[in-house]
Amino acid sequence: MRWLVSLAFALLLTKLALAQCAMCKANVIASGDNNLAAGLRAGILLLMAMPYLIIGTAAVAIYLAHRRSLRWRMEN
């Protein structure tokens, strides 16, 4: 039951977050400042890259641990 309440709360916040993204986009378009737009794009790319870097690092660590385990089993 607790996870259902957490899920409902997260879904309610999603709409608020999407509204803020739309407001940022509208402000950048209205300002006409190319430096601001470039900074916003760089920030978005950074935020998008982090989950991939974290998951990729964990996957490589698991793969290397698995290979090390197999090598140890073959030696013993």
XYZ file of C-alpha atoms in Angstrom:
76
model
C 0.000 0.000 0.000
C 2.858 2.340 0.820
C 4.371 1.971 -2.674
C 1.000 2.833 -4.220
C 0.872 6.101 -2.295
C 4.475 6.837 -3.315
C 3.656 6.115 -6.956
C 0.598 8.371 -6.878
C 2.647 11.166 -5.302
C 5.391 10.784 -7.919
C 2.848 10.903 -10.738
C 1.335 14.076 -9.325
C 4.762 15.743 -9.249
C 5.506 14.719 -12.841
C 2.949 17.135 -14.234
C 4.431 19.957 -12.167
C 7.950 19.133 -13.402
C 6.824 19.042 -17.030
C 5.153 22.405 -16.590
C 8.437 23.864 -15.343
C 10.286 22.474 -18.372
C 7.783 24.170 -20.639
C 8.251 27.433 -18.757
C 12.045 27.257 -19.148
C 11.669 26.625 -22.855
C 9.220 29.498 -23.232
C 11.533 31.873 -21.334
C 14.542 30.925 -23.450
C 12.598 31.405 -26.676
C 11.232 34.753 -25.491
C 14.607 36.077 -24.326
C 16.387 35.432 -27.613
C 19.689 34.983 -25.728
C 21.767 32.361 -27.545
C 24.138 31.907 -24.594
C 21.231 31.081 -22.310
C 19.860 28.577 -24.813
C 23.278 26.952 -25.214
C 23.654 26.683 -21.439
C 20.208 25.166 -21.091
C 20.970 22.586 -23.793
C 24.281 21.701 -22.139
C 22.529 21.264 -18.797
C 19.907 19.002 -20.327
C 22.583 16.859 -21.982
C 24.468 16.597 -18.697
C 21.331 15.529 -16.842
C 20.527 12.971 -19.543
C 24.050 11.520 -19.550
C 24.362 10.876 -15.819
C 21.971 7.896 -15.546
C 23.702 6.239 -18.508
C 27.122 6.776 -16.934
C 25.989 5.387 -13.590
C 24.298 2.323 -15.090
C 27.186 1.749 -17.491
C 29.728 1.898 -14.675
C 27.699 -0.569 -12.606
C 27.344 -2.915 -15.598
C 31.097 -2.892 -16.262
C 31.825 -3.534 -12.576
C 29.417 -6.496 -12.540
C 30.892 -7.877 -15.764
C 34.453 -7.637 -14.462
C 33.486 -9.263 -11.156
C 31.801 -12.095 -13.053
C 34.882 -12.645 -15.238
C 37.139 -12.598 -12.191
C 34.888 -15.157 -10.496
C 34.953 -17.462 -13.534
C 38.748 -17.217 -13.786
C 39.099 -18.014 -10.069
C 36.833 -21.079 -10.433
C 38.842 -22.392 -13.380
C 42.127 -22.037 -11.471
C 40.815 -23.896 -8.404
